[in-house]
Coordinates of N, CA and C in Angstrom, one line a residue:
M757 N -34.3 21.8 -23.1 CA -34.2 21.3 -22.0 C -35.4 21.9 -21.0
K758 N -35.9 23.0 -20.7 CA -37.0 23.3 -20.2 C -37.9 22.7 -20.8
S759 N -38.5 22.6 -21.8 CA -39.8 21.9 -22.1 C -39.8 20.5 -21.8
R760 N -38.7 19.6 -21.7 CA -38.3 18.3 -21.1 C -39.1 18.1 -19.7
I761 N -38.4 19.3 -18.8 CA -38.8 19.4 -17.3 C -40.4 19.8 -17.3
L762 N -40.6 20.1 -18.2 CA -42.1 20.8 -17.9 C -42.9 19.2 -18.1
V763 N -42.4 18.6 -19.5 CA -43.0 17.5 -19.7 C -43.1 16.5 -18.7
L764 N -42.1 16.0 -18.0 CA -41.6 15.4 -16.7 C -42.7 15.8 -15.8
A765 N -42.6 17.0 -15.5 CA -43.6 17.5 -14.4 C -45.0 17.4 -14.5
A766 N -45.5 17.6 -15.8 CA -46.6 17.2 -16.0 C -47.1 15.8 -16.0
L767 N -46.1 14.9 -16.5 CA -46.3 13.4 -16.4 C -46.7 13.0 -14.7
V768 N -45.5 13.6 -14.3 CA -45.6 13.0 -12.5 C -46.5 13.3 -11.8
A769 N -47.3 14.8 -12.1 CA -48.7 15.2 -11.6 C -49.6 14.2 -12.4
S770 N -49.7 13.9 -13.2 CA -50.8 12.9 -13.8 C -50.9 11.9 -13.2
L771 N -49.5 11.3 -12.6 CA -49.7 10.3 -11.7 C -50.1 10.2 -10.4
G772 N -50.3 11.6 -10.1 CA -50.7 11.5 -8.6 C -49.5 11.8 -7.7
L773 N -48.3 12.2 -8.5 CA -47.2 12.0 -7.7 C -46.7 13.5 -7.4
A774 N -45.6 13.9 -6.7 CA -45.1 15.4 -6.1 C -43.7 15.0 -6.4
L775 N -42.9 16.1 -7.2 CA -41.5 15.8 -7.1 C -41.0 16.4 -5.9
P776 N -39.9 15.7 -5.3 CA -39.6 15.8 -3.8 C -39.2 17.2 -3.7
S777 N -39.3 17.9 -2.7 CA -38.5 18.9 -2.1 C -37.0 18.8 -1.4
K778 N -36.4 20.0 -1.5 CA -35.0 19.6 -0.8 C -35.1 19.2 0.9
A779 N -36.2 19.7 1.7 CA -36.3 19.4 3.0 C -37.9 18.4 3.1
T780 N -37.4 17.5 3.4 CA -38.6 16.5 3.7 C -38.5 16.0 5.1
S781 N -39.8 15.6 5.5 CA -40.0 14.9 6.6 C -39.5 13.3 6.4
I782 N -39.2 12.5 7.6 CA -39.3 11.3 7.7 C -40.3 10.6 7.3
N783 N -41.5 11.2 7.6 CA -42.9 10.4 7.0 C -43.0 10.8 5.6
E784 N -42.8 11.8 5.1 CA -42.7 12.2 3.9 C -41.9 11.7 2.8
Q785 N -40.7 11.0 3.4 CA -39.5 10.1 3.1 C -40.5 8.8 2.6
S786 N -40.8 8.4 3.9 CA -41.5 6.8 3.9 C -42.6 7.0 2.8
N787 N -43.4 8.0 2.6 CA -44.4 8.0 1.8 C -43.7 7.8 0.3
E788 N -42.7 8.7 0.1 CA -42.1 8.6 -0.9 C -41.8 7.3 -1.6
Q789 N -41.3 6.4 -0.7 CA -40.7 5.1 -0.7 C -41.8 4.3 -0.7
S790 N -42.9 4.5 -0.3 CA -44.2 3.7 -0.5 C -44.6 3.7 -1.8
V791 N -44.7 5.1 -2.3 CA -45.1 5.2 -3.9 C -44.0 4.6 -4.8
E792 N -42.8 4.7 -4.6 CA -41.8 4.1 -5.4 C -42.0 2.5 -5.5
T793 N -42.3 1.7 -4.0 CA -42.5 0.6 -4.1 C -43.3 -0.1 -4.8
K794 N -44.6 0.7 -5.0 CA -46.0 0.4 -5.4 C -45.7 0.3 -6.8
L795 N -45.2 1.3 -7.5 CA -44.7 1.8 -8.9 C -44.0 0.3 -9.3
L796 N -43.1 0.1 -8.4 CA -42.5 -1.1 -8.9 C -43.0 -2.2 -9.1
A797 N -44.1 -2.6 -8.0 CA -45.2 -3.7 -7.9 C -45.9 -3.7 -9.4
Q798 N -46.1 -2.1 -9.8 CA -47.2 -2.2 -11.0 C -46.4 -2.1 -12.4
S799 N -44.8 -2.1 -12.2 CA -44.2 -1.8 -13.2 C -44.3 -3.2 -14.0
S800 N -43.9 -3.2 -15.6 CA -43.7 -4.8 -16.3 C -42.3 -5.4 -15.6
W801 N -42.4 -6.8 -15.2 CA -41.1 -7.3 -14.8 C -41.0 -7.9 -16.0
V802 N -39.7 -8.5 -15.8 CA -38.7 -9.0 -17.1 C -38.7 -10.0 -16.6
S803 N -39.2 -11.4 -17.6 CA -38.9 -12.8 -17.3 C -37.5 -12.8 -17.9
V804 N -36.6 -13.8 -17.1 CA -35.0 -13.6 -17.5 C -34.8 -15.4 -17.6
K805 N -34.3 -15.7 -18.3 CA -33.7 -17.2 -18.9 C -32.5 -16.9 -19.2
P806 N -31.3 -17.1 -18.5 CA -30.0 -17.4 -18.7 C -29.7 -19.2 -19.2
G807 N -29.6 -19.1 -20.4 CA -29.2 -20.5 -20.5 C -30.8 -21.5 -20.6
E808 N -30.5 -22.4 -20.2 CA -31.1 -23.6 -20.5 C -31.8 -24.1 -19.1
Y809 N -31.4 -24.0 -18.1 CA -31.5 -24.5 -16.6 C -32.5 -24.1 -16.0
F810 N -32.8 -22.1 -15.9 CA -33.9 -22.0 -14.8 C -33.9 -20.4 -15.6
Q811 N -35.0 -19.9 -14.6 CA -35.5 -18.7 -15.3 C -36.0 -18.2 -14.2
F812 N -36.5 -16.8 -14.0 CA -37.0 -15.9 -13.1 C -37.5 -14.6 -13.6
E813 N -37.9 -14.0 -12.5 CA -38.6 -12.5 -12.8 C -37.7 -11.6 -11.9
M814 N -37.7 -10.3 -13.2 CA -37.1 -9.3 -12.0 C -37.8 -7.9 -12.5
P815 N -37.8 -6.9 -11.7 CA -38.4 -5.6 -12.4 C -37.8 -5.0 -13.2
G816 N -36.7 -5.3 -13.9 CA -35.9 -4.7 -14.6 C -34.8 -5.6 -15.4
T817 N -34.4 -5.3 -16.4 CA -33.3 -6.2 -16.9 C -32.2 -6.1 -16.1
P818 N -31.6 -7.3 -15.5 CA -30.5 -7.1 -14.4 C -29.3 -7.2 -15.1
Q819 N -28.1 -6.5 -14.1 CA -26.9 -7.0 -14.3 C -26.4 -8.0 -14.4
D820 N -25.5 -8.5 -15.5 CA -25.1 -10.3 -15.3 C -23.4 -10.0 -15.3
S821 N -23.2 -10.7 -14.1 CA -21.7 -10.7 -13.5 C -20.9 -11.5 -15.0
A822 N -21.1 -12.3 -15.7 CA -20.6 -12.8 -16.9 C -21.2 -12.9 -18.0
P823 N -21.6 -11.7 -18.9 CA -22.4 -11.5 -19.8 C -21.7 -12.1 -20.8
G824 N -22.6 -12.9 -22.0 CA -21.7 -13.9 -23.0 C -21.1 -14.6 -22.8
Q825 N -21.1 -15.4 -21.7 CA -20.3 -16.6 -21.2 C -21.0 -17.5 -20.6
P826 N -21.6 -18.7 -21.5 CA -22.2 -19.6 -21.3 C -21.9 -20.5 -20.2
R827 N -20.9 -20.7 -19.9 CA -20.7 -21.9 -18.8 C -19.6 -21.5 -17.7
V828 N -20.0 -20.8 -16.7 CA -19.1 -20.3 -15.8 C -19.6 -21.1 -14.5
R829 N -18.5 -21.2 -13.5 CA -18.8 -21.8 -12.6 C -19.6 -21.0 -11.1
Q830 N -19.7 -19.8 -11.7 CA -20.6 -19.0 -10.7 C -20.8 -17.8 -11.3
R831 N -22.2 -17.2 -11.5 CA -22.8 -16.1 -12.2 C -23.7 -15.7 -11.1
K832 N -24.0 -14.3 -11.1 CA -24.7 -13.3 -10.6 C -25.5 -12.6 -11.1
F833 N -27.0 -12.8 -11.4 CA -27.7 -11.5 -12.0 C -28.5 -10.6 -10.7
E834 N -28.6 -9.4 -11.1 CA -28.8 -8.5 -9.9 C -29.5 -6.9 -10.3
W835 N -30.9 -6.7 -10.1 CA -31.3 -5.8 -10.3 C -31.6 -4.7 -9.0
K836 N -31.3 -3.3 -9.0 CA -31.4 -2.8 -7.8 C -31.6 -1.2 -8.0
D837 N -32.4 -1.0 -7.0 CA -32.3 0.7 -7.1 C -32.5 1.1 -5.8
S838 N -32.7 2.2 -5.3 CA -32.6 2.8 -3.9 C -33.5 2.2 -3.1
N839 N -34.5 1.4 -3.1 CA -35.4 0.6 -2.3 C -35.7 -0.8 -2.3
S840 N -34.9 -1.3 -3.4 CA -34.9 -2.8 -3.6 C -33.7 -3.2 -4.1
L841 N -33.7 -4.7 -3.7 CA -32.4 -5.6 -4.2 C -33.1 -7.1 -4.7
F842 N -32.9 -7.4 -5.7 CA -33.1 -8.5 -6.2 C -31.8 -9.3 -6.8
R843 N -31.3 -10.5 -6.5 CA -30.3 -11.2 -7.0 C -30.7 -12.3 -7.1
V844 N -30.2 -13.0 -8.1 CA -29.8 -14.6 -8.1 C -28.4 -14.8 -8.4
T845 N -28.0 -15.8 -7.7 CA -26.4 -16.3 -7.9 C -26.5 -17.8 -8.0
Y846 N -25.6 -18.5 -9.0 CA -25.7 -20.0 -9.1 C -24.4 -20.3 -8.9
I847 N -23.9 -21.4 -8.6 CA -22.5 -22.1 -8.0 C -22.9 -23.2 -8.7
D848 N -21.9 -23.5 -9.6 CA -22.0 -25.0 -10.2 C -20.6 -25.8 -9.7
Y849 N -21.0 -26.6 -8.9 CA -20.1 -27.5 -8.0 C -19.4 -28.6 -9.0
G850 N -19.9 -28.6 -10.1 CA -19.4 -29.7 -11.0 C -19.6 -31.1 -10.8
V851 N -18.8 -32.1 -11.2 CA -19.2 -33.4 -11.0 C -19.4 -34.0 -9.6
G852 N -20.3 -34.5 -9.2 CA -20.2 -35.1 -7.6 C -21.5 -34.3 -6.9
G853 N -21.6 -33.2 -7.4 CA -22.8 -32.4 -7.0 C -23.2 -32.3 -5.5
I854 N -24.0 -31.6 -5.2 CA -24.5 -31.3 -3.7 C -25.0 -32.1 -2.8
P855 N -24.5 -33.2 -2.0 CA -25.3 -33.7 -1.3 C -26.1 -33.1 -0.4
Q856 N -27.2 -33.8 0.3 CA -27.9 -32.9 1.2 C -27.1 -32.4 2.6
N857 N -26.0 -33.1 3.0 CA -25.2 -32.4 4.3 C -24.4 -31.5 3.7
N858 N -23.8 -31.4 2.3 CA -23.1 -30.2 2.0 C -24.5 -29.0 1.5
F859 N -25.3 -29.4 1.4 CA -26.3 -28.5 1.0 C -26.6 -27.4 2.5
D860 N -26.8 -28.5 3.5 CA -27.4 -27.8 4.8 C -25.7 -26.7 5.2
R861 N -24.5 -27.3 5.0 CA -23.3 -26.8 5.4 C -23.5 -25.4 4.2
E862 N -23.5 -25.3 3.1 CA -23.6 -24.4 2.2 C -24.6 -23.1 3.0
V863 N -25.8 -23.5 3.0 CA -26.7 -22.5 3.5 C -26.0 -22.0 4.9
S864 N -25.2 -22.6 5.7 CA -25.1 -22.4 6.8 C -23.9 -21.4 6.8
N865 N -23.0 -21.5 5.6 CA -22.0 -20.6 5.2 C -22.2 -19.0 4.6
I866 N -23.4 -19.7 3.9 CA -24.2 -18.4 3.1 C -24.7 -17.5 4.3
L867 N -25.2 -18.2 5.3 CA -26.0 -17.0 6.6 C -25.0 -16.5 6.9
Q868 N -23.9 -17.0 7.2 CA -22.7 -16.4 8.2 C -21.8 -15.5 7.1
S869 N -22.0 -15.5 6.1 CA -21.2 -14.5 4.7 C -22.0 -13.4 5.2
L870 N -23.4 -13.4 5.2 CA -24.1 -12.1 5.4 C -24.3 -11.6 6.8
N871 N -23.9 -12.2 7.4 CA -23.8 -12.0 9.4 C -25.5 -12.0 9.7
K872 N -25.9 -13.4 9.1 CA -27.7 -13.5 9.7 C -27.6 -14.9 10.2
T873 N -26.6 -15.6 10.6 CA -26.3 -16.8 11.5 C -27.7 -17.0 12.4
Y874 N -27.9 -16.2 13.0 CA -29.3 -16.1 13.8 C -30.4 -16.7 13.3
L875 N -30.4 -16.5 11.8 CA -31.7 -16.9 11.2 C -31.7 -18.3 10.8
L876 N -30.7 -19.1 11.1 CA -30.3 -20.4 10.8 C -31.9 -21.4 11.3
D877 N -32.0 -21.3 12.6 CA -33.0 -22.2 13.1 C -34.4 -21.7 13.1
R878 N -34.3 -20.6 11.9 CA -35.7 -20.1 11.3 C -36.3 -20.2 10.1
G879 N -35.3 -21.1 9.4 CA -35.4 -21.3 8.0 C -36.6 -22.1 7.8
Q880 N -37.1 -22.3 6.5 CA -38.3 -23.0 6.2 C -37.7 -23.9 4.9
N881 N -38.1 -25.4 5.1 CA -37.9 -26.1 4.1 C -38.8 -25.6 2.6
M882 N -38.3 -25.3 1.5 CA -38.8 -25.0 0.3 C -38.4 -26.1 -1.2
P883 N -38.5 -26.9 -0.9 CA -38.2 -27.8 -2.1 C -39.0 -27.3 -3.3
L884 N -38.1 -27.8 -4.3 CA -38.5 -27.1 -5.7 C -38.7 -28.4 -6.7
D885 N -39.6 -28.9 -7.3 CA -39.6 -29.8 -8.3 C -38.8 -31.3 -7.8
G886 N -39.0 -31.6 -6.0 CA -38.4 -32.4 -5.8 C -37.0 -32.4 -5.1
Y887 N -36.5 -31.4 -5.5 CA -35.0 -30.7 -5.1 C -35.2 -30.2 -3.9
P888 N -33.8 -30.1 -2.7 CA -34.1 -29.2 -1.5 C -33.9 -27.9 -1.7
G889 N -34.6 -27.2 -0.9 CA -34.7 -25.6 -1.1 C -34.9 -25.4 0.5
R890 N -34.6 -23.8 1.0 CA -34.5 -23.6 2.0 C -34.8 -21.9 2.1
E891 N -35.8 -21.5 2.9 CA -35.9 -19.8 3.0 C -36.0 -19.5 4.2
F892 N -35.4 -18.0 4.1 CA -35.1 -17.6 5.6 C -35.7 -16.0 5.3
R893 N -36.0 -15.7 6.3 CA -37.1 -14.2 6.3 C -37.0 -13.6 7.6
E894 N -36.9 -12.0 7.5 CA -36.8 -11.0 8.4 C -37.2 -9.7 7.6
A895 N -37.9 -8.8 8.9 CA -38.1 -7.2 8.4 C -36.6 -6.7 8.0
S896 N -36.8 -5.8 7.4 CA -35.6 -5.0 6.8 C -36.2 -3.7 6.8
P897 N -35.3 -2.6 6.5 CA -35.4 -1.2 6.3 C -36.3 -1.2 4.8
K898 N -36.0 -2.0 4.1 CA -36.7 -1.9 2.7 C -38.0 -2.8 2.7
G899 N -38.1 -3.2 3.7 CA -39.7 -3.9 3.8 C -39.5 -5.4 4.4
V900 N -38.9 -6.4 3.6 CA -38.6 -7.5 3.7 C -37.1 -8.1 3.2
F901 N -36.6 -8.6 4.3 CA -35.0 -9.4 3.5 C -35.7 -10.7 3.3
V902 N -35.5 -11.6 2.0 CA -35.9 -12.9 1.6 C -34.6 -13.6 1.0
L903 N -34.1 -14.7 1.7 CA -33.1 -15.5 1.1 C -33.8 -16.7 0.9
R904 N -33.6 -17.2 -0.1 CA -34.1 -18.6 -0.8 C -32.8 -19.1 -1.2
L905 N -32.7 -20.7 -1.3 CA -31.7 -21.4 -1.8 C -32.0 -22.8 -2.0
Y906 N -31.7 -23.0 -3.2 CA -32.1 -24.5 -3.8 C -30.8 -24.9 -4.3
A907 N -30.9 -26.1 -4.5 CA -30.0 -27.2 -4.9 C -30.4 -28.3 -5.6
K908 N -29.8 -28.0 -7.0 CA -30.5 -29.0 -7.9 C -29.1 -29.8 -8.4
T909 N -28.7 -31.3 -8.4 CA -27.8 -31.9 -8.6 C -26.6 -31.1 -8.2
N910 N -25.9 -30.7 -9.1 CA -24.5 -29.7 -9.0 C -24.6 -28.6 -8.9
V911 N -25.7 -27.9 -8.8 CA -25.9 -26.2 -8.8 C -26.7 -25.7 -7.5
L912 N -26.0 -24.7 -7.0 CA -26.6 -23.9 -5.8 C -26.9 -22.8 -6.4
Y913 N -28.4 -22.7 -6.0 CA -29.1 -21.5 -6.8 C -29.3 -20.5 -5.3
I914 N -29.0 -19.3 -5.3 CA -29.3 -18.1 -4.0 C -29.9 -17.3 -4.8
L915 N -31.3 -16.8 -4.3 CA -32.0 -15.9 -4.4 C -32.4 -14.9 -3.2
R916 N -31.9 -13.7 -3.5 CA -32.0 -12.8 -2.5 C -32.8 -11.7 -2.8
A917 N -33.8 -11.1 -1.9 CA -34.7 -10.0 -2.4 C -34.6 -9.2 -0.7
E918 N -34.7 -8.0 -1.0 CA -35.1 -6.8 0.0 C -35.4 -5.8 -0.8
S919 N -37.1 -5.8 -0.5 CA -38.0 -5.0 -0.9 C -39.3 -5.1 0.0
S920 N -40.3 -4.8 -0.7 CA -41.9 -4.8 -0.2 C -41.9 -6.4 0.0
E921 N -42.9 -6.6 0.9 CA -43.1 -8.1 0.8 C -43.7 -8.6 -0.6
E922 N -44.5 -8.1 -1.4 CA -45.3 -8.3 -2.6 C -44.2 -8.6 -3.2
N923 N -43.1 -7.5 -3.6 CA -42.4 -7.5 -4.6 C -41.3 -8.9 -4.5
A924 N -40.9 -8.9 -3.1 CA -40.0 -10.0 -2.6 C -40.6 -11.4 -3.0
N925 N -41.8 -11.6 -2.9 CA -42.7 -13.0 -3.2 C -42.9 -13.0 -4.6
R926 N -43.1 -12.0 -5.3 CA -43.3 -11.9 -6.7 C -41.9 -12.7 -7.2
F927 N -40.5 -12.2 -6.8 CA -39.5 -12.5 -7.4 C -39.0 -14.0 -7.1
V928 N -39.1 -14.5 -5.7 CA -38.7 -15.5 -4.9 C -39.7 -16.7 -5.5
N929 N -40.5 -16.3 -5.7 CA -41.7 -17.4 -6.6 C -41.9 -17.6 -8.1
S930 N -41.1 -16.7 -8.8 CA -40.9 -16.8 -10.2 C -39.9 -17.5 -10.5
F931 N -39.3 -18.1 -9.7 CA -38.0 -18.9 -10.1 C -38.4 -20.2 -10.4
K932 N -37.9 -20.7 -11.3 CA -38.2 -22.3 -12.0 C -36.9 -22.9 -12.5
Y933 N -37.2 -23.9 -12.6 CA -36.1 -25.0 -13.2 C -36.4 -25.2 -14.7
C934 N -35.7 -25.4 -15.6 CA -36.0 -25.6 -17.0 C -35.0 -26.4 -17.6
M935 N -35.6 -27.3 -18.5 CA -35.0 -28.2 -19.4 C -35.2 -28.3 -20.7
W936 N -34.2 -27.7 -21.3 CA -34.4 -27.1 -22.5 C -35.3 -26.0 -23.0
S937 N -36.3 -26.1 -23.5 CA -37.2 -25.1 -23.6 C -38.5 -25.0 -22.8
H938 N -38.7 -26.2 -22.0 CA -39.6 -26.2 -20.9 C -39.1 -25.7 -19.6
C939 N -39.9 -24.8 -19.1 CA -39.6 -24.8 -17.4 C -40.9 -24.9 -16.5
G940 N -40.7 -25.3 -15.4 CA -41.6 -25.5 -14.5 C -41.8 -27.0 -14.0
N941 N -41.9 -27.7 -13.2 CA -42.2 -29.0 -12.8 C -41.2 -29.9 -13.5
V942 N -39.6 -29.8 -13.4 CA -39.0 -30.2 -14.6 C -38.1 -31.6 -13.7
P943 N -38.0 -32.8 -14.1 CA -37.3 -33.9 -13.7 C -36.0 -33.4 -13.2

């Protein structure tokens, strides 16, 4: 056990990092978070393709709210640590789909559930492959909060990131619609 601790300490030192002491100042904690965020950005991200209809990247293997269940009405994929949160949720509305006016209503409902209705007027249209999308951003204690929503026929996709701007952008920009084995620019 002691040799493992020494190896870990040597590895941490070789990366130019220090093990945190028990008493750290706010500036030291901020620097530690900055180092963790940079390491997250440099870590190997995982491409996730749950089924045939979409894919995205996360900085690690996400928790799946319905593992092994190929067809469910709602599903969530989440990866988080002490400084970051990445989540993809999809909701399948079934036959009839999501008309544009329902998309706007769903966007409003989601912002309300997050206590962020004040962002409603700050949203930007972010269509993807000709389907409607909307994005909302604001500063957060973790760096930036990003909420991006897409509607494709009968499914609403909700992407949420709280992390550094670099990591949040990488996550939300990695989302693609798929059709069978082909992803991106899908009709």
